């Protein structure tokens, strides 16, 4: 069972308190009706299938209830970092597996 | 004294005799014996039959890696366990054990004809034999396989035992309490770490228990062990025996299965049978040791053929000579020490047969001093004996040529093909391995976990090496936690170091096709099977494994993996590391389901949510159905009524007078705040800005893909406050979706979302007399069409209770839903029940609710929709706020495929023959087309107990909205039913009944 650091609670807690919520930084357009079919399809359906660091969302469901973002390495299954929703993507080159 | 017990040997307590039975026969043993050691003490080697060929088998090992000696153990009703390893199960007074895979008896077994048919049952046998004819599957092949397959017999009764689970946190967890683990625990604890030391055996010590003559720090091994254990306890080390580390999971979580009662004659009332520990350790030291490999030669599975190290364990730990005239067959130095120990205990060792052409002088001198004949450069080509080995056939090797064979009479063959480091838990960590050509084995390399591996499990041999390496691992674990300690010192005398070589199957003069040289004893896989698999095209070790089942038995190939790899690599003509090792997976040893389930069984398996009115329903004979985690009253049968009778009566009573329904399970979400209206506009398809305070609206929730996700009536209780209801099963999902959009897409909105599902009890009254019954109890609202028309809501008082009152209908009748604080729900229900008698009030359940709503064409999300249905498909374009700039799903609805003609649309269906259609049945336009027919939709809802006078159905049909009045066909197994497409509303299409 993974340990996950909730950036809002600032606690590292067992995976069982959290739920996965899909890829991160997929922004819903401000005016969806102005989107082309292709752009809307990309927003709805097209997702990365990263081997390595993956930006993804988690929710501290059985805790503070907040959605937050994480970078997880899909090969080692380690969290490289977690950060609050709305913050920009962290620089991957600064991340190591030793972060909480 | 039993026939093979050696006085003064072993750690068993012969002053405490223990009697038990095996296959109905009574045997005596001593406290500390396992079933295997106690039977061996009586000269009994035959303990089971093999899985595929039903060959007679005895124990090959003295530990948890045992593939052969699997038995059933019984302790009264419900306490039968199959496939227990006789080498692990401790005996207790009254224990009943039985052998497996035999009929009618262990000595005379009918299934052994499989052994004679050996040529047929080769690798891939199941894949090849049971292919055709197809019709043979049900009647011939499957019953045959079911009868023949399976290990032991499953228990059929409920398990009366209890299983516990616990969490534990520590600085250093040490797995394995042999010399390496003891040293590691010691240095880590001395450094100040909080240490836990676990071992799967009944007592700690590992190999030291089998080697008492080794001297450590000037004391005998057992004396040193006792003082070291006392010291560890004094240092605060938690020591746990009979505790197996079954799996190594992410971030240093290790699962431990602690067996607490299987060795006790009387079960303590307050102790679970097993306890699952979830240990989160800052550092883990793996000191699992090494497992001895068998040699692969014809007849190496005969009872009496055993690993040399295990024979040594039986002698030194249990005081048992596994044979009085054993022959030792080896390619490793370690077996020489076994020969010496057995000879010193009185056995007449017939010979030491070594495959190597030279061995160390001290070993040869030891043999010579004991008068043991030594044969170097020899191979073994067979054994004789039916139920017990009688002789070993050996032959000299000259430049790989097998010379003239001779027979050595014996009553046991002690074999050693070298040792395999136990890398199971290390592999669970996704640790990488490296091939060591010298030792012909894989060694641990890197691991992503905070893990150290030491001693024999990384290929070191000898007690001093193990102690020094364990000490170092403990020290390094402590250092990683910021604790410092100097290196420990160990004075070891009479150490038993050694080395050896590794083999494929031993060279033989026997035809390979006729050779039964077993690699995997438990699954009856031979060297021939592995070579055949390669000849038939298997290239990867994973394919060879699955084709032959090598290593797939409950021992997970603990003994067979490296031998199998050596043979497969040879057959493939590739070096071993290019062929690779199969993956080890948890659990390390077979683990009971009870241990994993822990407390989560029976009513604790899953939460059952009950409404405040649930007890009333139960007292009034309700039948219940699960809906999500809720149990809901399904219908209320009166004496003698069938389900159909009851539902028909409930429906009629509701249409004719008044029905009462517990709607408390509906999801309820309070949406509050200055941004509440805007939030509702963005979430739901409907427009909310102009909805007046005190009015309700049916709300439809889509996904951004445009498909229906949920629905429910939503009341506006204030400028900034909505009372949102959801489907019973969808409540948590809807709240999660709302939170998602609110937190991450629209953080600009000032809105709070609160689940209030369990804060309100909801009682629904439906029927022409609903208003008459309710009105006298309501303060603050006049229940008239003018003052409180359909789709109104209000905060008021009902029977003195604070209430949220809704005038809404899911039945087509005049309807009210009264929400009162949950603790008052039952009181309100009982009051309405009492006062409703004058109207013949009838409680109805979810089934009648479903029928009544279907008659009105009201959909149930998840029944009439399936995640690919739009509001247009269900004919609910009226629910869409077309002037809104956006809502979740608006852009999705404009996707070309959702606008395309020929989509499946919700319609009514009336069968021409007035039969009830089957829910889920497929629909076709042309019943005479060839099979496979083009399916154009399916029946989503169907009832024949309603009030419309005939069976009705709802269905999704391609282009259905433009096919009113057309006939479609529903092919069933016995006939094809014709049905007419109709509108979805079967009762009161003008909604006249909604008026007072
Ligand atoms: Zn949190």
mmCIF file of C-alpha atoms in Angstrom, chain B residues 30-152:
data_model
loop_
_atom_site.group_PDB
_atom_site.id
_atom_site.type_symbol
_atom_site.label_atom_id
_atom_site.label_comp_id
_atom_site.label_asym_id
_atom_site.label_seq_id
_atom_site.Cartn_x
_atom_site.Cartn_y
_atom_site.Cartn_z
ATOM 1 C CA UNK B 30 6.966 -35.844 21.605
ATOM 2 C CA UNK B 31 6.222 -32.222 22.367
ATOM 3 C CA UNK B 32 8.078 -30.230 19.718
ATOM 4 C CA UNK B 33 7.568 -32.765 16.924
ATOM 5 C CA UNK B 34 6.008 -31.936 13.605
ATOM 6 C CA UNK B 35 3.715 -34.493 12.007
ATOM 7 C CA UNK B 36 6.554 -35.358 9.632
ATOM 8 C CA UNK B 37 9.200 -35.771 12.327
ATOM 9 C CA UNK B 38 6.874 -37.874 14.497
ATOM 10 C CA UNK B 39 5.990 -40.184 11.594
ATOM 11 C CA UNK B 40 9.628 -40.446 10.496
ATOM 12 C CA UNK B 41 10.473 -41.406 14.075
ATOM 13 C CA UNK B 42 8.324 -44.469 13.438
ATOM 14 C CA UNK B 43 10.036 -45.154 10.131
ATOM 15 C CA UNK B 44 7.057 -43.871 8.145
ATOM 16 C CA UNK B 45 8.114 -42.009 4.995
ATOM 17 C CA UNK B 46 5.035 -42.598 2.837
ATOM 18 C CA UNK B 47 2.800 -39.574 3.585
ATOM 19 C CA UNK B 48 0.945 -38.838 0.362
ATOM 20 C CA UNK B 49 0.361 -39.391 -3.314
ATOM 21 C CA UNK B 50 1.433 -36.977 -5.978
ATOM 22 C CA UNK B 51 -0.972 -34.711 -7.781
ATOM 23 C CA UNK B 52 -0.876 -35.986 -11.359
ATOM 24 C CA UNK B 53 0.576 -39.508 -11.322
ATOM 25 C CA UNK B 54 -0.503 -40.430 -7.795
ATOM 26 C CA UNK B 55 3.008 -41.658 -7.125
ATOM 27 C CA UNK B 56 3.801 -42.559 -3.525
ATOM 28 C CA UNK B 57 5.638 -39.715 -1.855
ATOM 29 C CA UNK B 58 7.337 -38.918 1.426
ATOM 30 C CA UNK B 59 8.739 -35.684 2.815
ATOM 31 C CA UNK B 60 11.715 -34.226 0.943
ATOM 32 C CA UNK B 61 12.250 -31.342 3.325
ATOM 33 C CA UNK B 62 11.824 -30.363 6.949
ATOM 34 C CA UNK B 63 10.299 -26.952 6.323
ATOM 35 C CA UNK B 64 7.682 -24.784 4.677
ATOM 36 C CA UNK B 65 9.041 -25.456 1.174
ATOM 37 C CA UNK B 66 7.777 -29.056 1.373
ATOM 38 C CA UNK B 67 6.139 -30.155 -1.895
ATOM 39 C CA UNK B 68 5.140 -33.754 -1.082
ATOM 40 C CA UNK B 69 3.996 -34.331 2.464
ATOM 41 C CA UNK B 70 0.717 -32.447 2.253
ATOM 42 C CA UNK B 71 -1.940 -33.660 4.657
ATOM 43 C CA UNK B 72 -5.395 -32.784 5.878
ATOM 44 C CA UNK B 73 -5.668 -31.760 9.514
ATOM 45 C CA UNK B 74 -8.873 -31.927 11.526
ATOM 46 C CA UNK B 75 -10.007 -30.473 14.819
ATOM 47 C CA UNK B 76 -13.737 -31.122 14.998
ATOM 48 C CA UNK B 77 -16.565 -29.711 12.836
ATOM 49 C CA UNK B 78 -15.555 -26.928 10.448
ATOM 50 C CA UNK B 79 -11.927 -27.182 11.427
ATOM 51 C CA UNK B 80 -10.559 -29.236 8.556
ATOM 52 C CA UNK B 81 -7.682 -27.862 6.555
ATOM 53 C CA UNK B 82 -6.348 -29.499 3.390
ATOM 54 C CA UNK B 83 -2.804 -29.214 2.034
ATOM 55 C CA UNK B 84 -1.165 -28.578 5.382
ATOM 56 C CA UNK B 85 2.552 -29.305 5.208
ATOM 57 C CA UNK B 86 3.312 -32.193 7.562
ATOM 58 C CA UNK B 87 6.801 -30.737 7.917
ATOM 59 C CA UNK B 88 5.400 -27.576 9.514
ATOM 60 C CA UNK B 89 2.323 -28.752 11.415
ATOM 61 C CA UNK B 90 3.221 -29.336 15.056
ATOM 62 C CA UNK B 91 1.535 -32.282 16.711
ATOM 63 C CA UNK B 92 -0.792 -31.914 19.666
ATOM 64 C CA UNK B 93 -2.711 -34.437 21.720
ATOM 65 C CA UNK B 94 -5.674 -35.644 19.651
ATOM 66 C CA UNK B 95 -4.683 -34.138 16.281
ATOM 67 C CA UNK B 96 -6.265 -36.046 13.380
ATOM 68 C CA UNK B 97 -4.398 -36.050 10.074
ATOM 69 C CA UNK B 98 -5.059 -37.723 6.728
ATOM 70 C CA UNK B 99 -3.096 -38.272 3.546
ATOM 71 C CA UNK B 100 -4.309 -36.860 0.233
ATOM 72 C CA UNK B 101 -4.748 -37.757 -3.437
ATOM 73 C CA UNK B 102 -5.324 -41.435 -2.727
ATOM 74 C CA UNK B 103 -8.167 -43.888 -3.327
ATOM 75 C CA UNK B 104 -8.994 -46.232 -1.754
ATOM 76 C CA UNK B 105 -5.888 -46.122 0.417
ATOM 77 C CA UNK B 106 -2.465 -44.561 0.537
ATOM 78 C CA UNK B 107 -0.756 -47.865 -0.154
ATOM 79 C CA UNK B 108 -3.134 -49.081 -2.891
ATOM 80 C CA UNK B 109 -4.179 -46.226 -5.118
ATOM 81 C CA UNK B 110 -6.317 -46.538 -8.252
ATOM 82 C CA UNK B 111 -5.229 -43.175 -9.661
ATOM 83 C CA UNK B 112 -1.700 -44.514 -9.916
ATOM 84 C CA UNK B 113 -2.707 -45.851 -13.363
ATOM 85 C CA UNK B 114 -1.861 -42.313 -14.419
ATOM 86 C CA UNK B 115 1.702 -43.226 -13.561
ATOM 87 C CA UNK B 116 1.612 -46.172 -15.980
ATOM 88 C CA UNK B 117 0.178 -43.815 -18.599
ATOM 89 C CA UNK B 118 3.122 -41.520 -18.072
ATOM 90 C CA UNK B 119 3.890 -41.250 -21.774
ATOM 91 C CA UNK B 120 0.452 -39.725 -22.295
ATOM 92 C CA UNK B 121 0.505 -37.259 -19.446
ATOM 93 C CA UNK B 122 3.438 -35.210 -20.679
ATOM 94 C CA UNK B 123 3.893 -31.469 -20.907
ATOM 95 C CA UNK B 124 0.911 -29.655 -22.340
ATOM 96 C CA UNK B 125 -1.181 -32.777 -21.793
ATOM 97 C CA UNK B 126 -4.252 -30.821 -20.788
ATOM 98 C CA UNK B 127 -3.927 -28.427 -23.724
ATOM 99 C CA UNK B 128 -3.526 -31.229 -26.230
ATOM 100 C CA UNK B 129 -5.897 -33.866 -24.981
ATOM 101 C CA UNK B 130 -9.019 -31.961 -24.081
ATOM 102 C CA UNK B 131 -9.309 -29.938 -27.260
ATOM 103 C CA UNK B 132 -11.967 -31.842 -29.181
ATOM 104 C CA UNK B 133 -14.591 -32.915 -29.890
ATOM 105 C CA UNK B 134 -16.198 -29.839 -28.422
ATOM 106 C CA UNK B 135 -19.234 -31.805 -27.268
ATOM 107 C CA UNK B 136 -17.014 -33.863 -24.965
ATOM 108 C CA UNK B 137 -16.327 -30.889 -22.734
ATOM 109 C CA UNK B 138 -19.419 -30.936 -20.531
ATOM 110 C CA UNK B 139 -19.904 -34.667 -20.203
ATOM 111 C CA UNK B 140 -16.448 -36.213 -20.404
ATOM 112 C CA UNK B 141 -13.495 -33.906 -20.025
ATOM 113 C CA UNK B 142 -14.685 -31.492 -17.400
ATOM 114 C CA UNK B 143 -15.994 -34.128 -14.943
ATOM 115 C CA UNK B 144 -12.752 -36.064 -15.446
ATOM 116 C CA UNK B 145 -10.582 -33.038 -14.807
ATOM 117 C CA UNK B 146 -12.659 -31.950 -11.845
ATOM 118 C CA UNK B 147 -12.448 -35.360 -10.247
ATOM 119 C CA UNK B 148 -8.749 -35.750 -10.903
ATOM 120 C CA UNK B 149 -7.614 -32.214 -10.260
ATOM 121 C CA UNK B 150 -7.392 -30.326 -7.045
ATOM 122 C CA UNK B 151 -5.122 -30.821 -4.143
ATOM 123 C CA UNK B 152 -6.828 -32.328 -1.134
#
